[in-house]
Amino acid sequence: MRFVPVKSIEQQSLLCVHRLREGIKADRTACINRIRGLLLEFGLAVATGVRALQMTLDDILEDASNELNAVARMTLARAQSRWRELDEHLAWRDTRLAAHAADNQAVQRAAQLMGVDPVTASAAVATGATSSSSRAAHSSAPGSAWYPNSTPAAARATWARSPNAGMPTCARC
């Protein structure tokens, strides 16, 4: 059984912000994909990427020559406003996390040691991943201490010893 250290109120509060931020990111992605899919149903393809959709959506909604009727335009405009609202929520959380990172030495130290941005460092500090008992704290190389024997050679050796080593695999695997 793996025991987890008790988190402080500050850590729990930060985890709240991080979890909501991840949920908002997922909602934002879903909203963008929904808008893109609805446009495709009307034969309106937009280049890949958030910026491309952001730059062309207003023009699409205002263009009277496309096949969008009034109901579709209003619906897409509402979806666009939801997208902007989610962007504002995400920006608010990023501002809170940046302010916390500027004031917290542990977050600054984690960002420097791990070589990550303040948001990621804040999440690491909040989860306790940077504590002295954590394997990740013993190495600054990405992924080098997350799993024992995490080198490709060690992985091949482990696979060769496993009971599934002789099993045939399909071309996709």
PDB file of N, CA and C in Angstrom, residues 62-167:
ATOM      1  N   GLU A  62     -21.019  36.400 -40.425  1.00  0.00           N
ATOM      2  CA  GLU A  62     -21.519  37.593 -41.094  1.00  0.00           C
ATOM      3  C   GLU A  62     -21.732  37.411 -42.592  1.00  0.00           C
ATOM      4  N   ASP A  63     -21.145  36.376 -43.165  1.00  0.00           N
ATOM      5  CA  ASP A  63     -21.234  36.139 -44.607  1.00  0.00           C
ATOM      6  C   ASP A  63     -22.625  35.615 -44.974  1.00  0.00           C
ATOM      7  N   ALA A  64     -23.373  36.398 -45.724  1.00  0.00           N
ATOM      8  CA  ALA A  64     -24.729  36.009 -46.115  1.00  0.00           C
ATOM      9  C   ALA A  64     -24.743  35.023 -47.274  1.00  0.00           C
ATOM     10  N   SER A  65     -23.621  34.838 -47.947  1.00  0.00           N
ATOM     11  CA  SER A  65     -23.592  33.954 -49.112  1.00  0.00           C
ATOM     12  C   SER A  65     -23.455  32.472 -48.744  1.00  0.00           C
ATOM     13  N   ASN A  66     -23.096  32.156 -47.497  1.00  0.00           N
ATOM     14  CA  ASN A  66     -22.993  30.739 -47.131  1.00  0.00           C
ATOM     15  C   ASN A  66     -24.371  30.187 -46.776  1.00  0.00           C
ATOM     16  N   GLU A  67     -24.463  28.903 -46.519  1.00  0.00           N
ATOM     17  CA  GLU A  67     -25.751  28.240 -46.325  1.00  0.00           C
ATOM     18  C   GLU A  67     -26.302  28.320 -44.903  1.00  0.00           C
ATOM     19  N   LEU A  68     -25.664  29.064 -44.039  1.00  0.00           N
ATOM     20  CA  LEU A  68     -26.161  29.184 -42.668  1.00  0.00           C
ATOM     21  C   LEU A  68     -27.443  30.017 -42.637  1.00  0.00           C
ATOM     22  N   ASN A  69     -28.475  29.494 -41.991  1.00  0.00           N
ATOM     23  CA  ASN A  69     -29.684  30.305 -41.828  1.00  0.00           C
ATOM     24  C   ASN A  69     -29.603  31.046 -40.499  1.00  0.00           C
ATOM     25  N   ALA A  70     -30.641  31.798 -40.155  1.00  0.00           N
ATOM     26  CA  ALA A  70     -30.621  32.649 -38.960  1.00  0.00           C
ATOM     27  C   ALA A  70     -30.474  31.837 -37.683  1.00  0.00           C
ATOM     28  N   VAL A  71     -31.146  30.698 -37.587  1.00  0.00           N
ATOM     29  CA  VAL A  71     -31.071  29.873 -36.382  1.00  0.00           C
ATOM     30  C   VAL A  71     -29.658  29.327 -36.195  1.00  0.00           C
ATOM     31  N   ALA A  72     -29.061  28.853 -37.277  1.00  0.00           N
ATOM     32  CA  ALA A  72     -27.693  28.332 -37.203  1.00  0.00           C
ATOM     33  C   ALA A  72     -26.716  29.435 -36.823  1.00  0.00           C
ATOM     34  N   ARG A  73     -26.890  30.616 -37.385  1.00  0.00           N
ATOM     35  CA  ARG A  73     -26.008  31.746 -37.054  1.00  0.00           C
ATOM     36  C   ARG A  73     -26.115  32.116 -35.581  1.00  0.00           C
ATOM     37  N   MET A  74     -27.348  32.186 -35.068  1.00  0.00           N
ATOM     38  CA  MET A  74     -27.533  32.521 -33.655  1.00  0.00           C
ATOM     39  C   MET A  74     -26.933  31.450 -32.744  1.00  0.00           C
ATOM     40  N   THR A  75     -27.124  30.195 -33.127  1.00  0.00           N
ATOM     41  CA  THR A  75     -26.595  29.093 -32.327  1.00  0.00           C
ATOM     42  C   THR A  75     -25.074  29.127 -32.294  1.00  0.00           C
ATOM     43  N   LEU A  76     -24.477  29.336 -33.451  1.00  0.00           N
ATOM     44  CA  LEU A  76     -23.013  29.404 -33.510  1.00  0.00           C
ATOM     45  C   LEU A  76     -22.482  30.638 -32.795  1.00  0.00           C
ATOM     46  N   ALA A  77     -23.224  31.742 -32.859  1.00  0.00           N
ATOM     47  CA  ALA A  77     -22.811  32.951 -32.129  1.00  0.00           C
ATOM     48  C   ALA A  77     -22.847  32.700 -30.625  1.00  0.00           C
ATOM     49  N   ARG A  78     -23.856  31.967 -30.153  1.00  0.00           N
ATOM     50  CA  ARG A  78     -23.931  31.626 -28.727  1.00  0.00           C
ATOM     51  C   ARG A  78     -22.773  30.709 -28.338  1.00  0.00           C
ATOM     52  N   ALA A  79     -22.453  29.765 -29.202  1.00  0.00           N
ATOM     53  CA  ALA A  79     -21.316  28.873 -28.932  1.00  0.00           C
ATOM     54  C   ALA A  79     -20.017  29.664 -28.896  1.00  0.00           C
ATOM     55  N   GLN A  80     -19.902  30.650 -29.775  1.00  0.00           N
ATOM     56  CA  GLN A  80     -18.713  31.503 -29.785  1.00  0.00           C
ATOM     57  C   GLN A  80     -18.618  32.316 -28.489  1.00  0.00           C
ATOM     58  N   SER A  81     -19.739  32.804 -27.999  1.00  0.00           N
ATOM     59  CA  SER A  81     -19.702  33.560 -26.739  1.00  0.00           C
ATOM     60  C   SER A  81     -19.348  32.643 -25.571  1.00  0.00           C
ATOM     61  N   ARG A  82     -19.802  31.401 -25.616  1.00  0.00           N
ATOM     62  CA  ARG A  82     -19.419  30.421 -24.585  1.00  0.00           C
ATOM     63  C   ARG A  82     -17.913  30.169 -24.631  1.00  0.00           C
ATOM     64  N   TRP A  83     -17.372  30.073 -25.826  1.00  0.00           N
ATOM     65  CA  TRP A  83     -15.938  29.878 -26.009  1.00  0.00           C
ATOM     66  C   TRP A  83     -15.173  31.045 -25.392  1.00  0.00           C
ATOM     67  N   ARG A  84     -15.618  32.265 -25.644  1.00  0.00           N
ATOM     68  CA  ARG A  84     -14.960  33.443 -25.061  1.00  0.00           C
ATOM     69  C   ARG A  84     -15.063  33.448 -23.539  1.00  0.00           C
ATOM     70  N   GLU A  85     -16.213  33.027 -23.031  1.00  0.00           N
ATOM     71  CA  GLU A  85     -16.408  32.946 -21.580  1.00  0.00           C
ATOM     72  C   GLU A  85     -15.436  31.941 -20.956  1.00  0.00           C
ATOM     73  N   LEU A  86     -15.272  30.806 -21.612  1.00  0.00           N
ATOM     74  CA  LEU A  86     -14.328  29.804 -21.110  1.00  0.00           C
ATOM     75  C   LEU A  86     -12.892  30.332 -21.159  1.00  0.00           C
ATOM     76  N   ASP A  87     -12.575  31.086 -22.203  1.00  0.00           N
ATOM     77  CA  ASP A  87     -11.244  31.710 -22.289  1.00  0.00           C
ATOM     78  C   ASP A  87     -11.014  32.671 -21.125  1.00  0.00           C
ATOM     79  N   GLU A  88     -12.052  33.430 -20.763  1.00  0.00           N
ATOM     80  CA  GLU A  88     -11.933  34.356 -19.631  1.00  0.00           C
ATOM     81  C   GLU A  88     -11.731  33.608 -18.313  1.00  0.00           C
ATOM     82  N   HIS A  89     -12.459  32.519 -18.124  1.00  0.00           N
ATOM     83  CA  HIS A  89     -12.288  31.715 -16.910  1.00  0.00           C
ATOM     84  C   HIS A  89     -10.874  31.136 -16.843  1.00  0.00           C
ATOM     85  N   LEU A  90     -10.393  30.665 -17.971  1.00  0.00           N
ATOM     86  CA  LEU A  90      -9.045  30.094 -18.021  1.00  0.00           C
ATOM     87  C   LEU A  90      -7.995  31.164 -17.723  1.00  0.00           C
ATOM     88  N   ALA A  91      -8.182  32.356 -18.272  1.00  0.00           N
ATOM     89  CA  ALA A  91      -7.242  33.451 -18.020  1.00  0.00           C
ATOM     90  C   ALA A  91      -7.248  33.850 -16.545  1.00  0.00           C
ATOM     91  N   TRP A  92      -8.415  33.858 -15.912  1.00  0.00           N
ATOM     92  CA  TRP A  92      -8.504  34.200 -14.490  1.00  0.00           C
ATOM     93  C   TRP A  92      -7.708  33.198 -13.661  1.00  0.00           C
ATOM     94  N   ARG A  93      -7.865  31.920 -13.951  1.00  0.00           N
ATOM     95  CA  ARG A  93      -7.136  30.898 -13.196  1.00  0.00           C
ATOM     96  C   ARG A  93      -5.635  30.990 -13.446  1.00  0.00           C
ATOM     97  N   ASP A  94      -5.253  31.256 -14.671  1.00  0.00           N
ATOM     98  CA  ASP A  94      -3.828  31.412 -14.973  1.00  0.00           C
ATOM     99  C   ASP A  94      -3.235  32.610 -14.233  1.00  0.00           C
ATOM    100  N   THR A  95      -4.019  33.680 -14.113  1.00  0.00           N
ATOM    101  CA  THR A  95      -3.565  34.852 -13.359  1.00  0.00           C
ATOM    102  C   THR A  95      -3.375  34.504 -11.892  1.00  0.00           C
ATOM    103  N   ARG A  96      -4.309  33.767 -11.318  1.00  0.00           N
ATOM    104  CA  ARG A  96      -4.195  33.348  -9.912  1.00  0.00           C
ATOM    105  C   ARG A  96      -2.967  32.465  -9.711  1.00  0.00           C
ATOM    106  N   LEU A  97      -2.746  31.534 -10.624  1.00  0.00           N
ATOM    107  CA  LEU A  97      -1.598  30.636 -10.491  1.00  0.00           C
ATOM    108  C   LEU A  97      -0.282  31.381 -10.686  1.00  0.00           C
ATOM    109  N   ALA A  98      -0.251  32.343 -11.592  1.00  0.00           N
ATOM    110  CA  ALA A  98       0.971  33.136 -11.799  1.00  0.00           C
ATOM    111  C   ALA A  98       1.271  33.990 -10.575  1.00  0.00           C
ATOM    112  N   ALA A  99       0.224  34.560  -9.971  1.00  0.00           N
ATOM    113  CA  ALA A  99       0.423  35.355  -8.754  1.00  0.00           C
ATOM    114  C   ALA A  99       0.935  34.482  -7.616  1.00  0.00           C
ATOM    115  N   HIS A 100       0.395  33.286  -7.519  1.00  0.00           N
ATOM    116  CA  HIS A 100       0.861  32.360  -6.482  1.00  0.00           C
ATOM    117  C   HIS A 100       2.315  31.965  -6.732  1.00  0.00           C
ATOM    118  N   ALA A 101       2.643  31.705  -7.989  1.00  0.00           N
ATOM    119  CA  ALA A 101       4.017  31.308  -8.323  1.00  0.00           C
ATOM    120  C   ALA A 101       5.007  32.425  -8.015  1.00  0.00           C
ATOM    121  N   ALA A 102       4.596  33.666  -8.218  1.00  0.00           N
ATOM    122  CA  ALA A 102       5.483  34.802  -7.949  1.00  0.00           C
ATOM    123  C   ALA A 102       5.748  34.962  -6.460  1.00  0.00           C
ATOM    124  N   ASP A 103       4.797  34.552  -5.624  1.00  0.00           N
ATOM    125  CA  ASP A 103       4.917  34.720  -4.177  1.00  0.00           C
ATOM    126  C   ASP A 103       5.468  33.496  -3.452  1.00  0.00           C
ATOM    127  N   ASN A 104       5.493  32.356  -4.102  1.00  0.00           N
ATOM    128  CA  ASN A 104       5.824  31.111  -3.419  1.00  0.00           C
ATOM    129  C   ASN A 104       7.204  30.611  -3.839  1.00  0.00           C
ATOM    130  N   GLN A 105       8.107  30.519  -2.869  1.00  0.00           N
ATOM    131  CA  GLN A 105       9.474  30.060  -3.147  1.00  0.00           C
ATOM    132  C   GLN A 105       9.512  28.607  -3.608  1.00  0.00           C
ATOM    133  N   ALA A 106       8.643  27.778  -3.054  1.00  0.00           N
ATOM    134  CA  ALA A 106       8.639  26.356  -3.425  1.00  0.00           C
ATOM    135  C   ALA A 106       8.284  26.183  -4.902  1.00  0.00           C
ATOM    136  N   VAL A 107       7.336  26.976  -5.375  1.00  0.00           N
ATOM    137  CA  VAL A 107       6.947  26.901  -6.787  1.00  0.00           C
ATOM    138  C   VAL A 107       8.084  27.396  -7.674  1.00  0.00           C
ATOM    139  N   GLN A 108       8.732  28.469  -7.286  1.00  0.00           N
ATOM    140  CA  GLN A 108       9.848  28.993  -8.069  1.00  0.00           C
ATOM    141  C   GLN A 108      10.995  27.979  -8.121  1.00  0.00           C
ATOM    142  N   ARG A 109      11.268  27.367  -6.985  1.00  0.00           N
ATOM    143  CA  ARG A 109      12.330  26.360  -6.924  1.00  0.00           C
ATOM    144  C   ARG A 109      11.969  25.145  -7.785  1.00  0.00           C
ATOM    145  N   ALA A 110      10.721  24.704  -7.709  1.00  0.00           N
ATOM    146  CA  ALA A 110      10.281  23.561  -8.515  1.00  0.00           C
ATOM    147  C   ALA A 110      10.360  23.879 -10.004  1.00  0.00           C
ATOM    148  N   ALA A 111       9.971  25.089 -10.392  1.00  0.00           N
ATOM    149  CA  ALA A 111      10.034  25.477 -11.804  1.00  0.00           C
ATOM    150  C   ALA A 111      11.471  25.451 -12.305  1.00  0.00           C
ATOM    151  N   GLN A 112      12.379  25.922 -11.463  1.00  0.00           N
ATOM    152  CA  GLN A 112      13.786  25.941 -11.862  1.00  0.00           C
ATOM    153  C   GLN A 112      14.362  24.531 -11.925  1.00  0.00           C
ATOM    154  N   LEU A 113      14.091  23.710 -10.922  1.00  0.00           N
ATOM    155  CA  LEU A 113      14.645  22.362 -10.891  1.00  0.00           C
ATOM    156  C   LEU A 113      14.068  21.461 -11.978  1.00  0.00           C
ATOM    157  N   MET A 114      12.768  21.581 -12.186  1.00  0.00           N
ATOM    158  CA  MET A 114      12.106  20.705 -13.141  1.00  0.00           C
ATOM    159  C   MET A 114      12.166  21.241 -14.567  1.00  0.00           C
ATOM    160  N   GLY A 115      12.477  22.526 -14.717  1.00  0.00           N
ATOM    161  CA  GLY A 115      12.533  23.127 -16.047  1.00  0.00           C
ATOM    162  C   GLY A 115      11.165  23.257 -16.690  1.00  0.00           C
ATOM    163  N   VAL A 116      10.159  23.622 -15.893  1.00  0.00           N
ATOM    164  CA  VAL A 116       8.788  23.742 -16.390  1.00  0.00           C
ATOM    165  C   VAL A 116       8.251  25.140 -16.113  1.00  0.00           C
ATOM    166  N   ASP A 117       7.083  25.421 -16.667  1.00  0.00           N
ATOM    167  CA  ASP A 117       6.452  26.721 -16.456  1.00  0.00           C
ATOM    168  C   ASP A 117       5.850  26.796 -15.048  1.00  0.00           C
ATOM    169  N   PRO A 118       5.513  28.001 -14.594  1.00  0.00           N
ATOM    170  CA  PRO A 118       4.985  28.167 -13.236  1.00  0.00           C
ATOM    171  C   PRO A 118       3.687  27.396 -12.970  1.00  0.00           C
ATOM    172  N   VAL A 119       2.838  27.236 -13.973  1.00  0.00           N
ATOM    173  CA  VAL A 119       1.580  26.504 -13.774  1.00  0.00           C
ATOM    174  C   VAL A 119       1.871  25.038 -13.453  1.00  0.00           C
ATOM    175  N   THR A 120       2.762  24.432 -14.209  1.00  0.00           N
ATOM    176  CA  THR A 120       3.129  23.032 -13.971  1.00  0.00           C
ATOM    177  C   THR A 120       3.849  22.885 -12.635  1.00  0.00           C
ATOM    178  N   ALA A 121       4.734  23.811 -12.337  1.00  0.00           N
ATOM    179  CA  ALA A 121       5.449  23.769 -11.056  1.00  0.00           C
ATOM    180  C   ALA A 121       4.482  23.924  -9.898  1.00  0.00           C
ATOM    181  N   SER A 122       3.496  24.777 -10.051  1.00  0.00           N
ATOM    182  CA  SER A 122       2.489  24.965  -9.013  1.00  0.00           C
ATOM    183  C   SER A 122       1.706  23.679  -8.782  1.00  0.00           C
ATOM    184  N   ALA A 123       1.363  22.995  -9.860  1.00  0.00           N
ATOM    185  CA  ALA A 123       0.645  21.721  -9.732  1.00  0.00           C
ATOM    186  C   ALA A 123       1.513  20.676  -9.036  1.00  0.00           C
ATOM    187  N   ALA A 124       2.806  20.663  -9.366  1.00  0.00           N
ATOM    188  CA  ALA A 124       3.717  19.711  -8.732  1.00  0.00           C
ATOM    189  C   ALA A 124       3.836  19.974  -7.231  1.00  0.00           C
ATOM    190  N   VAL A 125       3.924  21.233  -6.859  1.00  0.00           N
ATOM    191  CA  VAL A 125       4.022  21.591  -5.440  1.00  0.00           C
ATOM    192  C   VAL A 125       2.716  21.250  -4.731  1.00  0.00           C
ATOM    193  N   ALA A 126       1.600  21.524  -5.367  1.00  0.00           N
ATOM    194  CA  ALA A 126       0.300  21.263  -4.750  1.00  0.00           C
ATOM    195  C   ALA A 126       0.052  19.775  -4.532  1.00  0.00           C
ATOM    196  N   THR A 127       0.526  18.942  -5.451  1.00  0.00           N
ATOM    197  CA  THR A 127       0.330  17.498  -5.285  1.00  0.00           C
ATOM    198  C   THR A 127       1.386  16.868  -4.400  1.00  0.00           C
ATOM    199  N   GLY A 128       2.432  17.613  -4.112  1.00  0.00           N
ATOM    200  CA  GLY A 128       3.496  17.074  -3.271  1.00  0.00           C
ATOM    201  C   GLY A 128       4.521  16.310  -4.064  1.00  0.00           C
ATOM    202  N   ALA A 129       4.518  16.452  -5.386  1.00  0.00           N
ATOM    203  CA  ALA A 129       5.449  15.721  -6.240  1.00  0.00           C
ATOM    204  C   ALA A 129       6.881  16.209  -6.102  1.00  0.00           C
ATOM    205  N   THR A 130       7.094  17.323  -5.442  1.00  0.00           N
ATOM    206  CA  THR A 130       8.455  17.842  -5.298  1.00  0.00           C
ATOM    207  C   THR A 130       9.011  17.600  -3.903  1.00  0.00           C
ATOM    208  N   SER A 131       8.333  16.799  -3.117  1.00  0.00           N
ATOM    209  CA  SER A 131       8.828  16.532  -1.765  1.00  0.00           C
ATOM    210  C   SER A 131      10.065  15.656  -1.821  1.00  0.00           C
ATOM    211  N   SER A 132      10.776  15.604  -0.734  1.00  0.00           N
ATOM    212  CA  SER A 132      12.022  14.836  -0.716  1.00  0.00           C
ATOM    213  C   SER A 132      11.771  13.348  -0.867  1.00  0.00           C
ATOM    214  N   SER A 133      10.560  12.887  -0.552  1.00  0.00           N
ATOM    215  CA  SER A 133      10.274  11.461  -0.689  1.00  0.00           C
ATOM    216  C   SER A 133       9.897  11.088  -2.112  1.00  0.00           C
ATOM    217  N   SER A 134       9.680  12.091  -2.961  1.00  0.00           N
ATOM    218  CA  SER A 134       9.267  11.816  -4.335  1.00  0.00           C
ATOM    219  C   SER A 134      10.468  11.421  -5.175  1.00  0.00           C
ATOM    220  N   ARG A 135      10.289  10.445  -6.052  1.00  0.00           N
ATOM    221  CA  ARG A 135      11.377  10.056  -6.941  1.00  0.00           C
ATOM    222  C   ARG A 135      11.701  11.166  -7.924  1.00  0.00           C
ATOM    223  N   ALA A 136      10.696  11.953  -8.313  1.00  0.00           N
ATOM    224  CA  ALA A 136      10.904  12.998  -9.312  1.00  0.00           C
ATOM    225  C   ALA A 136      11.837  14.085  -8.803  1.00  0.00           C
ATOM    226  N   ALA A 137      11.954  14.237  -7.500  1.00  0.00           N
ATOM    227  CA  ALA A 137      12.792  15.293  -6.947  1.00  0.00           C
ATOM    228  C   ALA A 137      14.276  14.966  -7.036  1.00  0.00           C
ATOM    229  N   HIS A 138      14.606  13.710  -7.296  1.00  0.00           N
ATOM    230  CA  HIS A 138      16.006  13.307  -7.284  1.00  0.00           C
ATOM    231  C   HIS A 138      16.709  13.512  -8.613  1.00  0.00           C
ATOM    232  N   SER A 139      15.977  13.867  -9.648  1.00  0.00           N
ATOM    233  CA  SER A 139      16.604  14.071 -10.937  1.00  0.00           C
ATOM    234  C   SER A 139      15.887  15.179 -11.678  1.00  0.00           C
ATOM    235  N   SER A 140      16.640  15.983 -12.397  1.00  0.00           N
ATOM    236  CA  SER A 140      15.991  17.044 -13.161  1.00  0.00           C
ATOM    237  C   SER A 140      15.771  16.637 -14.607  1.00  0.00           C
ATOM    238  N   ALA A 141      16.255  15.464 -15.005  1.00  0.00           N
ATOM    239  CA  ALA A 141      16.021  15.004 -16.365  1.00  0.00           C
ATOM    240  C   ALA A 141      14.576  14.562 -16.508  1.00  0.00           C
ATOM    241  N   PRO A 142      13.898  15.019 -17.555  1.00  0.00           N
ATOM    242  CA  PRO A 142      12.486  14.681 -17.700  1.00  0.00           C
ATOM    243  C   PRO A 142      12.273  13.182 -17.814  1.00  0.00           C
ATOM    244  N   GLY A 143      11.440  12.643 -16.946  1.00  0.00           N
ATOM    245  CA  GLY A 143      11.055  11.247 -17.006  1.00  0.00           C
ATOM    246  C   GLY A 143      12.093  10.264 -16.509  1.00  0.00           C
ATOM    247  N   SER A 144      13.260  10.745 -16.070  1.00  0.00           N
ATOM    248  CA  SER A 144      14.315   9.806 -15.721  1.00  0.00           C
ATOM    249  C   SER A 144      14.069   9.109 -14.395  1.00  0.00           C
ATOM    250  N   ALA A 145      13.307   9.712 -13.499  1.00  0.00           N
ATOM    251  CA  ALA A 145      13.134   9.092 -12.189  1.00  0.00           C
ATOM    252  C   ALA A 145      11.683   8.723 -11.897  1.00  0.00           C
ATOM    253  N   TRP A 146      10.814   8.854 -12.870  1.00  0.00           N
ATOM    254  CA  TRP A 146       9.406   8.549 -12.608  1.00  0.00           C
ATOM    255  C   TRP A 146       9.194   7.060 -12.415  1.00  0.00           C
ATOM    256  N   TYR A 147       9.885   6.246 -13.163  1.00  0.00           N
ATOM    257  CA  TYR A 147       9.744   4.805 -13.054  1.00  0.00           C
ATOM    258  C   TYR A 147      11.129   4.199 -12.901  1.00  0.00           C
ATOM    259  N   PRO A 148      11.244   3.151 -12.119  1.00  0.00           N
ATOM    260  CA  PRO A 148      12.548   2.500 -12.035  1.00  0.00           C
ATOM    261  C   PRO A 148      12.900   1.891 -13.383  1.00  0.00           C
ATOM    262  N   ASN A 149      14.150   1.944 -13.738  1.00  0.00           N
ATOM    263  CA  ASN A 149      14.633   1.381 -15.001  1.00  0.00           C
ATOM    264  C   ASN A 149      13.845   1.919 -16.187  1.00  0.00           C
ATOM    265  N   SER A 150      13.731   3.230 -16.290  1.00  0.00           N
ATOM    266  CA  SER A 150      12.893   3.804 -17.335  1.00  0.00           C
ATOM    267  C   SER A 150      13.650   4.081 -18.638  1.00  0.00           C
ATOM    268  N   THR A 151      14.817   3.496 -18.819  1.00  0.00           N
ATOM    269  CA  THR A 151      15.538   3.671 -20.072  1.00  0.00           C
ATOM    270  C   THR A 151      14.957   2.722 -21.114  1.00  0.00           C
ATOM    271  N   PRO A 152      15.101   3.042 -22.391  1.00  0.00           N
ATOM    272  CA  PRO A 152      14.589   2.146 -23.426  1.00  0.00           C
ATOM    273  C   PRO A 152      15.190   0.745 -23.352  1.00  0.00           C
ATOM    274  N   ALA A 153      16.488   0.665 -23.027  1.00  0.00           N
ATOM    275  CA  ALA A 153      17.121  -0.655 -22.920  1.00  0.00           C
ATOM    276  C   ALA A 153      16.507  -1.464 -21.781  1.00  0.00           C
ATOM    277  N   ALA A 154      16.245  -0.802 -20.658  1.00  0.00           N
ATOM    278  CA  ALA A 154      15.625  -1.488 -19.525  1.00  0.00           C
ATOM    279  C   ALA A 154      14.211  -1.932 -19.881  1.00  0.00           C
ATOM    280  N   ALA A 155      13.512  -1.123 -20.645  1.00  0.00           N
ATOM    281  CA  ALA A 155      12.156  -1.492 -21.052  1.00  0.00           C
ATOM    282  C   ALA A 155      12.186  -2.717 -21.960  1.00  0.00           C
ATOM    283  N   ARG A 156      13.151  -2.763 -22.885  1.00  0.00           N
ATOM    284  CA  ARG A 156      13.266  -3.932 -23.764  1.00  0.00           C
ATOM    285  C   ARG A 156      13.619  -5.178 -22.967  1.00  0.00           C
ATOM    286  N   ALA A 157      14.506  -5.025 -21.997  1.00  0.00           N
ATOM    287  CA  ALA A 157      14.898  -6.168 -21.176  1.00  0.00           C
ATOM    288  C   ALA A 157      13.711  -6.666 -20.349  1.00  0.00           C
ATOM    289  N   THR A 158      12.937  -5.758 -19.816  1.00  0.00           N
ATOM    290  CA  THR A 158      11.755  -6.133 -19.048  1.00  0.00           C
ATOM    291  C   THR A 158      10.751  -6.840 -19.943  1.00  0.00           C
ATOM    292  N   TRP A 159      10.556  -6.350 -21.149  1.00  0.00           N
ATOM    293  CA  TRP A 159       9.629  -6.967 -22.087  1.00  0.00           C
ATOM    294  C   TRP A 159      10.098  -8.371 -22.454  1.00  0.00           C
ATOM    295  N   ALA A 160      11.405  -8.547 -22.639  1.00  0.00           N
ATOM    296  CA  ALA A 160      11.925  -9.862 -23.006  1.00  0.00           C
ATOM    297  C   ALA A 160      11.680 -10.880 -21.907  1.00  0.00           C
ATOM    298  N   ARG A 161      11.659 -10.435 -20.628  1.00  0.00           N
ATOM    299  CA  ARG A 161      11.412 -11.353 -19.514  1.00  0.00           C
ATOM    300  C   ARG A 161       9.933 -11.591 -19.254  1.00  0.00           C
ATOM    301  N   SER A 162       9.066 -10.807 -19.865  1.00  0.00           N
ATOM    302  CA  SER A 162       7.648 -10.921 -19.557  1.00  0.00           C
ATOM    303  C   SER A 162       7.034 -12.137 -20.236  1.00  0.00           C
ATOM    304  N   PRO A 163       5.921 -12.657 -19.700  1.00  0.00           N
ATOM    305  CA  PRO A 163       5.290 -13.832 -20.286  1.00  0.00           C
ATOM    306  C   PRO A 163       4.715 -13.563 -21.680  1.00  0.00           C
ATOM    307  N   ASN A 164       4.496 -12.310 -22.048  1.00  0.00           N
ATOM    308  CA  ASN A 164       3.923 -11.980 -23.346  1.00  0.00           C
ATOM    309  C   ASN A 164       4.980 -11.757 -24.417  1.00  0.00           C
ATOM    310  N   ALA A 165       6.236 -11.976 -24.096  1.00  0.00           N
ATOM    311  CA  ALA A 165       7.311 -11.634 -25.019  1.00  0.00           C
ATOM    312  C   ALA A 165       7.226 -12.411 -26.324  1.00  0.00           C
ATOM    313  N   GLY A 166       6.780 -13.655 -26.290  1.00  0.00           N
ATOM    314  CA  GLY A 166       6.733 -14.452 -27.505  1.00  0.00           C
ATOM    315  C   GLY A 166       5.440 -14.321 -28.278  1.00  0.00           C
ATOM    316  N   MET A 167       4.515 -13.506 -27.825  1.00  0.00           N
ATOM    317  CA  MET A 167       3.221 -13.396 -28.486  1.00  0.00           C
ATOM    318  C   MET A 167       3.354 -12.587 -29.774  1.00  0.00           C
TER     319      MET A 167
END
